[in-house]
mmCIF file of C-alpha atoms and ligand atoms in Angstrom:
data_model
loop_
_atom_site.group_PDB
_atom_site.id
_atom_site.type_symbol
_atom_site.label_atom_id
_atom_site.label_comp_id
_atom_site.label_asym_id
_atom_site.label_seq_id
_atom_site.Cartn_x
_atom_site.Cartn_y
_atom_site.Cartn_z
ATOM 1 C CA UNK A 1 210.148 230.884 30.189
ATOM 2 C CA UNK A 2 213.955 230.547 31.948
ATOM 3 C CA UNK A 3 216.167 232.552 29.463
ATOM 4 C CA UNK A 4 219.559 229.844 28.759
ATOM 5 C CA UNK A 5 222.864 230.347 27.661
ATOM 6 C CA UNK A 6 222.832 229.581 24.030
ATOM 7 C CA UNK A 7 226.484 228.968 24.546
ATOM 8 C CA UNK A 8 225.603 225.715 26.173
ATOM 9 C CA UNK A 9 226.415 222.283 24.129
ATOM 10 C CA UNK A 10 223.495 220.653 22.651
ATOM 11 C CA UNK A 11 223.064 218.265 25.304
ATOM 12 C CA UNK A 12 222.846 220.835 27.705
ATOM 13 C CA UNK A 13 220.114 222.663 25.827
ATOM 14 C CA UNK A 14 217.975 219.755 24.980
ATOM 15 C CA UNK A 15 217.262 218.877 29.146
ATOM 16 C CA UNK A 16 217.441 223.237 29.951
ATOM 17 C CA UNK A 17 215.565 224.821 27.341
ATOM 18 C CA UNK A 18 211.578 225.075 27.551
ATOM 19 C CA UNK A 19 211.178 224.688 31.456
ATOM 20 C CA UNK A 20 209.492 227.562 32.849
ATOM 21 C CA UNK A 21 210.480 230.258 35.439
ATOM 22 C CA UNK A 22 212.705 229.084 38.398
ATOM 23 C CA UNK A 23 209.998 230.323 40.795
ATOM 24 C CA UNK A 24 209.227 228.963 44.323
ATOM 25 C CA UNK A 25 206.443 226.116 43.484
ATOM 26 C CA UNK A 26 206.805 226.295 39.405
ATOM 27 C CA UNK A 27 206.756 223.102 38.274
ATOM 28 C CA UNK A 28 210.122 221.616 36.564
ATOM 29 C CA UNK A 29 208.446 221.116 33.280
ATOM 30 C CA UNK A 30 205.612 223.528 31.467
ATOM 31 C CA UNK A 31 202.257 221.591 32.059
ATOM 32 C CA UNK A 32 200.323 219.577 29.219
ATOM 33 C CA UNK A 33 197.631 222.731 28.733
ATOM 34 C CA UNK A 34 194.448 221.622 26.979
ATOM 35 C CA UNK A 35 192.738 224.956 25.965
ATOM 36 C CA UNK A 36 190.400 225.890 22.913
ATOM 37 C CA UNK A 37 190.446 229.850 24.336
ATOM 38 C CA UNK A 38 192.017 232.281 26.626
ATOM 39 C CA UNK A 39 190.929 234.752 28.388
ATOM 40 C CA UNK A 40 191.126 237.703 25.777
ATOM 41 C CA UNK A 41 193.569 241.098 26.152
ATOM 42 C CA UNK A 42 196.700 238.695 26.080
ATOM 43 C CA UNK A 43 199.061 236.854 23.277
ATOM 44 C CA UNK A 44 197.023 234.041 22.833
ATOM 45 C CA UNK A 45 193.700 234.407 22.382
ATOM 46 C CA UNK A 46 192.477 231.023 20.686
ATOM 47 C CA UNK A 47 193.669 227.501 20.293
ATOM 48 C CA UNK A 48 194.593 227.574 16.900
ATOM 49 C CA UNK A 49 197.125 230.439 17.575
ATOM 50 C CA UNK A 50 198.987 229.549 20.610
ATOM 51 C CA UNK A 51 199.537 226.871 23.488
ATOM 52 C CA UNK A 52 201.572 226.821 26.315
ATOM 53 C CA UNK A 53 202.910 222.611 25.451
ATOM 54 C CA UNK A 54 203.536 223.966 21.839
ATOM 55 C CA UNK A 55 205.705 226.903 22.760
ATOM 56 C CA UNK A 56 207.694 224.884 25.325
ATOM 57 C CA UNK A 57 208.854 222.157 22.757
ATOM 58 C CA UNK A 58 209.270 225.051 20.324
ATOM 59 C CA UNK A 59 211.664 227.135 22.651
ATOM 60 C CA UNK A 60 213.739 223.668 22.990
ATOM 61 C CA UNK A 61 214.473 222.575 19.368
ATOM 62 C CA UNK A 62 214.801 226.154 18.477
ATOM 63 C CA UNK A 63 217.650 226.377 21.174
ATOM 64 C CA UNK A 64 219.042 222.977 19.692
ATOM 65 C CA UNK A 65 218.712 224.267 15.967
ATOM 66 C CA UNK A 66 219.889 228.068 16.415
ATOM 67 C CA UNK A 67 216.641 229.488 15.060
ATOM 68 C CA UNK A 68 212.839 229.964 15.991
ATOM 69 C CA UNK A 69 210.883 226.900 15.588
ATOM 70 C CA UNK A 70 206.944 226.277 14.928
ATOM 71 C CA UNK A 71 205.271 223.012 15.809
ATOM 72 C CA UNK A 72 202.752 221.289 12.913
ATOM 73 C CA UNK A 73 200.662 218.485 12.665
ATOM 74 C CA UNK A 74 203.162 216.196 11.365
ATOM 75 C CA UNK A 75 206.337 216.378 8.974
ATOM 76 C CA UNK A 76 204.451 217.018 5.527
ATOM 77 C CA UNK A 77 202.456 219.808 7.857
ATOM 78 C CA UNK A 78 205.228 221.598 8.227
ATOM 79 C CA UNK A 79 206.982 220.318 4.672
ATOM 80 C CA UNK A 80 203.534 222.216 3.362
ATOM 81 C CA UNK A 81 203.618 224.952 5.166
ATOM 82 C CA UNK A 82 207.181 226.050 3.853
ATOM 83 C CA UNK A 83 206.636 225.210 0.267
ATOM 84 C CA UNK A 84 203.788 227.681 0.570
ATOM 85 C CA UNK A 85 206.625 230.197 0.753
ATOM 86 C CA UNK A 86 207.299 229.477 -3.091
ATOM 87 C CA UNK A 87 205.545 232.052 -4.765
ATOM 88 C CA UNK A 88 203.202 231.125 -7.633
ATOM 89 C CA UNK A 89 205.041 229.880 -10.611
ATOM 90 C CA UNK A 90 208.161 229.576 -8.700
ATOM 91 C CA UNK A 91 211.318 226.754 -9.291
ATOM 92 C CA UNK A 92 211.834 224.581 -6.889
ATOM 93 C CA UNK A 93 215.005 222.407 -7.349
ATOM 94 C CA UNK A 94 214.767 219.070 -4.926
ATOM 95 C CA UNK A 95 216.817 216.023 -4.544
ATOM 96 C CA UNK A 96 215.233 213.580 -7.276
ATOM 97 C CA UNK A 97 215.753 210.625 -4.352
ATOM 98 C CA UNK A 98 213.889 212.221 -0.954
ATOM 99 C CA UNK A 99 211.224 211.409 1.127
ATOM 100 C CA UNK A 100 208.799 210.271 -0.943
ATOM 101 C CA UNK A 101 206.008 212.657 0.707
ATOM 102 C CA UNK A 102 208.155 215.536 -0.331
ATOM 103 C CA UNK A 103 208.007 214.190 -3.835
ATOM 104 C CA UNK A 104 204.741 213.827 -3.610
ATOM 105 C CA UNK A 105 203.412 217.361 -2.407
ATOM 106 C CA UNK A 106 206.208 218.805 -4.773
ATOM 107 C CA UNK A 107 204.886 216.621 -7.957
ATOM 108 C CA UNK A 108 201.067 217.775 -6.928
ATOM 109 C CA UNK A 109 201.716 221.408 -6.864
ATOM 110 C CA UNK A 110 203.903 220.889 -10.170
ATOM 111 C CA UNK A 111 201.000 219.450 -11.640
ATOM 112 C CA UNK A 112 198.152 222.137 -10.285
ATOM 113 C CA UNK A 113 200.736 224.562 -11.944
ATOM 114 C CA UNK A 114 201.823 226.283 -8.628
ATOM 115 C CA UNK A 115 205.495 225.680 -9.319
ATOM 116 C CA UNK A 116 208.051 223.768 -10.848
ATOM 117 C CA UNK A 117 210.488 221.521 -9.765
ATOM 118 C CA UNK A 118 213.550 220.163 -10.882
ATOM 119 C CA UNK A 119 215.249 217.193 -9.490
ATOM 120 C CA UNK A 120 218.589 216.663 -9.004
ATOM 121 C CA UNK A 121 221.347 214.318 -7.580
ATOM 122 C CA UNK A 122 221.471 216.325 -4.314
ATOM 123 C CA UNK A 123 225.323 214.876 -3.529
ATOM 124 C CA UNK A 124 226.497 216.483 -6.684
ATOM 125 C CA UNK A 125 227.149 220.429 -5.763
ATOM 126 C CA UNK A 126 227.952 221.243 -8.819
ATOM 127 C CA UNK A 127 224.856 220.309 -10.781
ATOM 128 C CA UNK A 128 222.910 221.831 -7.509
ATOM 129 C CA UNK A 129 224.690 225.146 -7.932
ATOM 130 C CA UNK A 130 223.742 225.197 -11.605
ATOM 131 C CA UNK A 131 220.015 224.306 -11.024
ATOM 132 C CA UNK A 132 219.863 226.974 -8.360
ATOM 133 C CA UNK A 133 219.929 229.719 -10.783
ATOM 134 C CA UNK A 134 216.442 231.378 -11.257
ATOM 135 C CA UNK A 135 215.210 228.981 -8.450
ATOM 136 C CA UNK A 136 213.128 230.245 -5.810
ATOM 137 C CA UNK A 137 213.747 227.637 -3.336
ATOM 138 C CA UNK A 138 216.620 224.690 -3.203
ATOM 139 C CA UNK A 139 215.221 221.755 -1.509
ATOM 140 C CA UNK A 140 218.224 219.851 0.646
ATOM 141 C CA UNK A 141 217.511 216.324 2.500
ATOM 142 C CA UNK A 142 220.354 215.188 3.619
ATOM 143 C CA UNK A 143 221.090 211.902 4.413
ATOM 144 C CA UNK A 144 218.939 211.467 1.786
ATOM 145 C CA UNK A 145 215.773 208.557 2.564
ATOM 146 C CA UNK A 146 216.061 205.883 1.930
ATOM 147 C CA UNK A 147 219.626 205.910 -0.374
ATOM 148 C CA UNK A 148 221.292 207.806 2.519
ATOM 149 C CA UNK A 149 223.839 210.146 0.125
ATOM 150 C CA UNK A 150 224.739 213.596 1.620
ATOM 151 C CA UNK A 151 224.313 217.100 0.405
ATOM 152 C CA UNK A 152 227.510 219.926 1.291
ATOM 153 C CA UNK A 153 224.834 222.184 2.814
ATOM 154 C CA UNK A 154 227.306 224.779 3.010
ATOM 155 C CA UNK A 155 228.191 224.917 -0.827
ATOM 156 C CA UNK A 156 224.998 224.156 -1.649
ATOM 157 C CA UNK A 157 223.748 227.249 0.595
ATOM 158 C CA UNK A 158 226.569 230.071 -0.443
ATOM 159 C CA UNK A 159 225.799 228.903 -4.262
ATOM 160 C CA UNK A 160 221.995 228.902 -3.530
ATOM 161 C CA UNK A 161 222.132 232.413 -2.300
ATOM 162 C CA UNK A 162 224.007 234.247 -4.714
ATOM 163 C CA UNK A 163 221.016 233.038 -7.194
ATOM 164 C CA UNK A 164 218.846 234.664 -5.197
ATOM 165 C CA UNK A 165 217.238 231.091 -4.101
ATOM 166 C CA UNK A 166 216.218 230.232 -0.172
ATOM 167 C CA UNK A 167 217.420 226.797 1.231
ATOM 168 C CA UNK A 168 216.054 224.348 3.181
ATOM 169 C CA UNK A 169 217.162 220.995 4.690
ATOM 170 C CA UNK A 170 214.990 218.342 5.723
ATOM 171 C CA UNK A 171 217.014 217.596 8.640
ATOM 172 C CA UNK A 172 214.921 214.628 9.999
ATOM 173 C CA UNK A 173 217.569 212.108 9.967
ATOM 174 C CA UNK A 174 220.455 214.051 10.821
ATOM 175 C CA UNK A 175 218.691 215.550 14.250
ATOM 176 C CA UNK A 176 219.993 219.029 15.583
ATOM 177 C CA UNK A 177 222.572 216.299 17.901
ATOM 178 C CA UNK A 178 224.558 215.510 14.357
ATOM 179 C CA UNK A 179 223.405 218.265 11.946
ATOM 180 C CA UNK A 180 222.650 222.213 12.298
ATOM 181 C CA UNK A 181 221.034 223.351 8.673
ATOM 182 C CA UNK A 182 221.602 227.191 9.958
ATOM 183 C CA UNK A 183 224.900 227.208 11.739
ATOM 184 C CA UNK A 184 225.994 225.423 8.046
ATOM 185 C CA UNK A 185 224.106 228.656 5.880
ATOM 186 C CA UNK A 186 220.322 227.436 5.272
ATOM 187 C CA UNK A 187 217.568 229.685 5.876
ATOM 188 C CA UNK A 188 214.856 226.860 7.478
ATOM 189 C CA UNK A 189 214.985 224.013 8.872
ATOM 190 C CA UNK A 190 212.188 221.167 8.464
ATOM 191 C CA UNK A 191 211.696 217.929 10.730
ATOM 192 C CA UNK A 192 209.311 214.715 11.122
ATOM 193 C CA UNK A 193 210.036 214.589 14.965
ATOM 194 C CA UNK A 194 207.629 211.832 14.555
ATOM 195 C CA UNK A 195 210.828 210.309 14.550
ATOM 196 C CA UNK A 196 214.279 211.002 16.580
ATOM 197 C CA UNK A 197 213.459 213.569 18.204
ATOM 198 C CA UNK A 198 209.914 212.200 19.191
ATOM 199 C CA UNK A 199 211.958 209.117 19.515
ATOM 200 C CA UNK A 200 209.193 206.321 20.683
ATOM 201 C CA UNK A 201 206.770 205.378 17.735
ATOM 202 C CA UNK A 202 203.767 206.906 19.218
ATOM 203 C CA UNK A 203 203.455 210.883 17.925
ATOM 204 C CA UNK A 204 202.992 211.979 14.876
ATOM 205 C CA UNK A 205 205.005 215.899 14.848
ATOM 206 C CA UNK A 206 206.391 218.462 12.664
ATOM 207 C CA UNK A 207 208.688 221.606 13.004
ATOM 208 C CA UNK A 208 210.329 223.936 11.004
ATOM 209 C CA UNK A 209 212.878 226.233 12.307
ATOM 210 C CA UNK A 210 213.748 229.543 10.609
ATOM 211 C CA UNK A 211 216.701 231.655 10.565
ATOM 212 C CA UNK A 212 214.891 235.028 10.148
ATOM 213 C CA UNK A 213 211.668 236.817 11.425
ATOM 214 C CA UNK A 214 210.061 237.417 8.025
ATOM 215 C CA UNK A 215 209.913 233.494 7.504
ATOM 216 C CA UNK A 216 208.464 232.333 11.036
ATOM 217 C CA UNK A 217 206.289 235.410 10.274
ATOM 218 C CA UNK A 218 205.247 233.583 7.197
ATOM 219 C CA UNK A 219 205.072 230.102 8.429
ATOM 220 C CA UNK A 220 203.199 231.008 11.409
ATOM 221 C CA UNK A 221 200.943 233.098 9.603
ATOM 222 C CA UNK A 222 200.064 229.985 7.498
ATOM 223 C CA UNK A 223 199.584 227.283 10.345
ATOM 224 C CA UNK A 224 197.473 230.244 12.392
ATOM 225 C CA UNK A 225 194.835 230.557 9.201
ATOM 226 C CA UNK A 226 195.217 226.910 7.965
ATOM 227 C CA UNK A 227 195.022 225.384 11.095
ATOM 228 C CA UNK A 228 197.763 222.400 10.799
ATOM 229 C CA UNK A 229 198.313 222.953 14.547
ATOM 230 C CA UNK A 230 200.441 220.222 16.759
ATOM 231 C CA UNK A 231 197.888 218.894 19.542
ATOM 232 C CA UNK A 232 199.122 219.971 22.833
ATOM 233 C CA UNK A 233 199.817 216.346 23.971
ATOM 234 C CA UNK A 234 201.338 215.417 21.361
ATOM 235 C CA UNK A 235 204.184 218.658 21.407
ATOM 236 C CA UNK A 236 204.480 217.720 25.105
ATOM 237 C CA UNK A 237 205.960 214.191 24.625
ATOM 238 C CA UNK A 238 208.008 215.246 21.792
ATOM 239 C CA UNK A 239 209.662 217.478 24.154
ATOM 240 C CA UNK A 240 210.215 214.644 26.627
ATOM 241 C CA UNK A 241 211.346 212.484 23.909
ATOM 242 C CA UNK A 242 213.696 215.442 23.202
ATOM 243 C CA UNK A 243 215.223 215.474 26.890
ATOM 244 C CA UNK A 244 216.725 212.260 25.468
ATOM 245 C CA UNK A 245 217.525 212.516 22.259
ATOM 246 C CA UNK A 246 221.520 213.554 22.449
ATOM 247 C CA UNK A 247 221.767 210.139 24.499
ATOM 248 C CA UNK A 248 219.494 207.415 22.760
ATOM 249 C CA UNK A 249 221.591 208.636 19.265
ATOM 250 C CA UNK A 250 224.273 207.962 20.939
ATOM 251 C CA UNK A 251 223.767 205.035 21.636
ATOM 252 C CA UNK A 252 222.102 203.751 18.552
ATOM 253 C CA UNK A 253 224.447 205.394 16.370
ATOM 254 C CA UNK A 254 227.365 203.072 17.857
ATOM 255 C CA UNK A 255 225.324 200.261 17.591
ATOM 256 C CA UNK A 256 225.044 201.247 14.196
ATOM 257 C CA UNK A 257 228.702 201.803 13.419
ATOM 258 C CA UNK A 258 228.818 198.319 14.782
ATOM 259 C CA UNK A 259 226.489 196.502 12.836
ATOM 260 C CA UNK A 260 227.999 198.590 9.601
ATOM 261 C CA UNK A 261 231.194 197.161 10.746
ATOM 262 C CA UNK A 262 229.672 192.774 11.148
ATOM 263 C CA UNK A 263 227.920 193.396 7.671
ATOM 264 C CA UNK A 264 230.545 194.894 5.939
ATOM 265 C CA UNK A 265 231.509 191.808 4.252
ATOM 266 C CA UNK A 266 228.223 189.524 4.675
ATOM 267 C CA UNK A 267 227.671 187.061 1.573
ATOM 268 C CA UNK A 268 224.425 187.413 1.278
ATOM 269 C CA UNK A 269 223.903 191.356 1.154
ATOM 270 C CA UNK A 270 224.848 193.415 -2.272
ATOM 271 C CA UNK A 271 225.909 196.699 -0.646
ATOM 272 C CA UNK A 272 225.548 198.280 2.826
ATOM 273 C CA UNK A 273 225.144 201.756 2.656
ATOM 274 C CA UNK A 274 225.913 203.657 5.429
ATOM 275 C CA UNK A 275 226.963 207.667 5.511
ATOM 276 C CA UNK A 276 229.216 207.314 8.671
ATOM 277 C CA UNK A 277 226.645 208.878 11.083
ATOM 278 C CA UNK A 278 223.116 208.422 12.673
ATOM 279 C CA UNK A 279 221.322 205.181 12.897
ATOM 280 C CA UNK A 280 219.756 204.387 9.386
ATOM 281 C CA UNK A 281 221.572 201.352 7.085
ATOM 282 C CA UNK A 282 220.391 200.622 4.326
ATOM 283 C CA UNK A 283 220.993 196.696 3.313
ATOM 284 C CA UNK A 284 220.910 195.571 -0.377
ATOM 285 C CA UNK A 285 220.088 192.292 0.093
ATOM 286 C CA UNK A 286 221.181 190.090 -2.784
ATOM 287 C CA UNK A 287 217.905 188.069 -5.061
ATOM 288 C CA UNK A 288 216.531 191.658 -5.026
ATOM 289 C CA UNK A 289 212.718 192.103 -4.098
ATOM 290 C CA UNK A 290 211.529 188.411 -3.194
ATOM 291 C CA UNK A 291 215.119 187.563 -0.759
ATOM 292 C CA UNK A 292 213.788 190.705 1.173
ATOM 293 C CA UNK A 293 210.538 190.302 1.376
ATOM 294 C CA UNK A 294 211.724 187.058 2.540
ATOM 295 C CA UNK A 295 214.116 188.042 5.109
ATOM 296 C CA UNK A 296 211.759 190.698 7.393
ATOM 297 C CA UNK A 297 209.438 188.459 8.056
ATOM 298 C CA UNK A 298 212.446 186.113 9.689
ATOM 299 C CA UNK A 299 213.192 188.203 12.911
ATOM 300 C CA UNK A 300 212.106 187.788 16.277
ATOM 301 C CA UNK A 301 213.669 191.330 17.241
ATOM 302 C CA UNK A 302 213.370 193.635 14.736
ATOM 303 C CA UNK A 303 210.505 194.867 13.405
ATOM 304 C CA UNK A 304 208.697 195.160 10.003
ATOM 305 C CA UNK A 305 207.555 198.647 9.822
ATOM 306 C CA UNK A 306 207.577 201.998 8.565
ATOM 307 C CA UNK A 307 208.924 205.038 9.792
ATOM 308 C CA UNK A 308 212.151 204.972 12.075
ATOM 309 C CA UNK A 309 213.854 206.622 14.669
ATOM 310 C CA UNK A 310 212.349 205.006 17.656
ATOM 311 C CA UNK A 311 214.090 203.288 20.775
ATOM 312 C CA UNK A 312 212.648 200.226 18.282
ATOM 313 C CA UNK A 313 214.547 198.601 15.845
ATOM 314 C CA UNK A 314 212.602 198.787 12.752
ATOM 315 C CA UNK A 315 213.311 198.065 8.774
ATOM 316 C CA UNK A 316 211.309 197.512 6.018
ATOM 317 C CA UNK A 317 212.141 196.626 2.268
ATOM 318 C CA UNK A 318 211.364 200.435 0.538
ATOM 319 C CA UNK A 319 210.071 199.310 -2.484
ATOM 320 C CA UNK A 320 207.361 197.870 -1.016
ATOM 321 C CA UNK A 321 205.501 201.023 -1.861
ATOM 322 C CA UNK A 322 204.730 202.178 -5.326
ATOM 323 C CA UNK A 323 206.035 205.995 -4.535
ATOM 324 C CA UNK A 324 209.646 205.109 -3.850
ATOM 325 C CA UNK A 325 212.172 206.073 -6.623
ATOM 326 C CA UNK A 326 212.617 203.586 -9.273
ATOM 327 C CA UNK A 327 216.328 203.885 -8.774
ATOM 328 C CA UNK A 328 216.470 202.804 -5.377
ATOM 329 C CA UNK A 329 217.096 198.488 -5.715
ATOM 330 C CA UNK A 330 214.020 196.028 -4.925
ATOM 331 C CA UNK A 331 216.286 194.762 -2.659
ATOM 332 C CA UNK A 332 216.963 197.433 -0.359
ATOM 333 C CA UNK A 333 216.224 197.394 2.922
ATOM 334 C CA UNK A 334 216.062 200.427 5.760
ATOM 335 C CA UNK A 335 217.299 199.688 8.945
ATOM 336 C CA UNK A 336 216.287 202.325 11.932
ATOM 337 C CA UNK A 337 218.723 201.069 14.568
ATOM 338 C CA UNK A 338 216.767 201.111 17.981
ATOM 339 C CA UNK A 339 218.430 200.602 21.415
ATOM 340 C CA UNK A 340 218.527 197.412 22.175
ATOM 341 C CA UNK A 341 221.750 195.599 22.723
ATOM 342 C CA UNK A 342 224.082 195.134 19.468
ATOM 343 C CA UNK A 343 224.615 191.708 19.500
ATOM 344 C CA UNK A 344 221.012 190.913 19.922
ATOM 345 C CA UNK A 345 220.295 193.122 16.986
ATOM 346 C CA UNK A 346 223.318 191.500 14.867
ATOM 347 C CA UNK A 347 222.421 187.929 16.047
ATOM 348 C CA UNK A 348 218.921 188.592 15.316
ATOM 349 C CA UNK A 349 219.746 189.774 11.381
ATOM 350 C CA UNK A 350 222.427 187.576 10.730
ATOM 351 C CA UNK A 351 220.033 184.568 11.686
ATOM 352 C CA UNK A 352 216.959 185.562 9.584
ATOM 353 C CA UNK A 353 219.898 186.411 6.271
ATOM 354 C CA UNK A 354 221.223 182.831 6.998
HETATM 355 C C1 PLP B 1 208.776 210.726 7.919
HETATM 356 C C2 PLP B 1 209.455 211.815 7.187
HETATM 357 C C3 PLP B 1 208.765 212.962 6.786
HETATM 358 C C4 PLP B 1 207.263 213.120 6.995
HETATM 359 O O1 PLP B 1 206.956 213.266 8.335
HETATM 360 P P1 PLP B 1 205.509 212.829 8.968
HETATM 361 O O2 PLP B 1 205.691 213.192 10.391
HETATM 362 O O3 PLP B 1 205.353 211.365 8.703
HETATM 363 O O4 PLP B 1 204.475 213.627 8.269
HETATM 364 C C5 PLP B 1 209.467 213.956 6.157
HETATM 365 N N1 PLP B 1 210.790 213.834 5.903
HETATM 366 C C6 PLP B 1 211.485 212.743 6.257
HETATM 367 C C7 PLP B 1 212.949 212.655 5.950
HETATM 368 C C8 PLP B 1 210.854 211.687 6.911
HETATM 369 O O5 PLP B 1 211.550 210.590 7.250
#
């Protein structure tokens, strides 16, 4: 691989890091490789261990995150694959509003009696600080999904650690473009890139970046035996989605700001919630569960769907599935702000609102 200047901005590493050698006739980019086996005596060895596509998306969101990154199967791959860190028993404190997969796999293991959790309101430090003691592992998502508060990851972090607890930070919507989890005191680092950083609605990828040997010894030791391994393909257009990402957030994080901005003060929405970065809103809309059901589907542009982070505009009314926190309002409604142009986007909402 061609050794970069970790100096660089992030922008600079996203399009530099992962190519290979600069040699005479290298390709520019490391080659999809389809392989079960390798020829034995080297690093390798066998699919399930190693793959040239893997290592070359790994190398580049490692560079963007400051750490060593492993590829999984998908987000709640790699979500698994660190809460198998928690040894048995262990307390696990976790934002009580989250992904609701997180939730899920922590709830599971509570119940099988591998650990316990406790929730918390991850925006209030304090209370985080307080549950961290005795905990094994603080759990930080942050903006939150879907009610978009924020955690101070470097509080939370310096209180974490003097408990003797390890931190993590789901840092799917953030991206390494907005948000570094290590540079700001976590130990790991956990993405979807299913979504930014895959960035096009057709991968399904997970990674989770750590700040120190023994836990990418860990992780990797995990995904080697239990075999939630990335396919190659899909780790190779994550890392072309990746090229990209500094510049489609960008641009879909002013369009955003913009639409924050036209439905600020719109008569038929409760509350716009909005943490002042990236490219998820979420809407309130007012007549709670039946106005939104209502409203999505009234577009012609945007698009009723799950997930987010695509050069799409997507949204979809959250309650819509039985998992998502009671407290979150039948009415709300995620917006994933794609790229396409802002007023289309506004025009497009503001029509199917009335
Ligand atoms: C989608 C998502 C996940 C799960 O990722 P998959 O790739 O769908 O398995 C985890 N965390 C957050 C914040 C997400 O949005």
């Amino acid at each position: 691989m061609h050794e970069q200047n970790p100096a660089f901005h992030p922008e600079t590493l996203a399009i530099i890091a992962g190519r290979p050698a600069r040699d005479v006739d290298e390709p520019l980019n490391v080659p999809l490789t389809l392989a079960s086996t390798y020829v034995a005596g080297g690093e390798r060895e066998y699919g399930r261990y190693a793959n040239p596509s893997w290592t070359a998306f790994e190398d580049a969101l490692g560079a963007l995150e400051g750490g060593r990154c492993l590829s999984f199967a998908s987000g709640l791959a790699a979500i698994s694959a660190v809460l198998d860190l928690v040894e048995p028993g262990g307390v696990v404190v976790a934002p009580r509003r989250s992904y609701t997969g997180t939730v899920l796999q922590l709830d599971d293991r509570a119940r099988e009696g591998r650990l316990s959790v406790v929730y918390v309101d991850i925006a209030d430090t304090a209370a985080v600080a307080e549950a961290s003691v005795g905990a094994a592992m603080v759990w930080i998502e942050s903006p939150t999904n879907p009610a978009l508060e924020l955690a101070d990851i470097p509080a939370i972090s310096e209180a974490a650690h003097a408990a003797g607890a390890i931190v993590v930070v789901d840092n799917t919507f953030a991206t390494p473009v907005l948000q570094r989890p290590l540079e700001l005191g976590a130990d790991i680092s956990v993405h979807s890139a299913t979504k930014y950083i895959a960035g096009h609605s057709d991968v399904l990828l997970g990674a989770v970046i750590t700040a120190t040997d023994a836990h990418h010894d860990a992780v990797l030791g995990r995904r080697s035996l239990y075999g939630a391994i990335p396919s190659p393909l899909e780790a190779f257009l994550a890392l072309r989605g990746l090229r990209t990402l500094s510049v489609r957030l960008e641009r879909a994080q002013a369009s955003a700001q913009e639409l924050v901005r036209r439905l600020a003060d719109h008569p038929q929405l409760d509350e716009v919630r909005y943490p002042g970065f990236g490219a998820i809103i979420s809407i309130v809309v007012k007549g709670g569960a039946d106005a939104a059901d209502a409203l999505v589907p009234r577009t012609s542009l945007w698009l009723h769907a799950t997930s987010l982070g695509g050069v799409e505009s997507t949204f979809e009314r959250r309650r819509r599935w039985a998992a998502e926190h009671e407290t979150i309002p039948e009415g709300l409604v995620r917006l994933s702000v794609g790229l396409e142009h802002v007023d289309d986007l506004y025009d497009d909402l503001a029509a199917a609102l009335g």
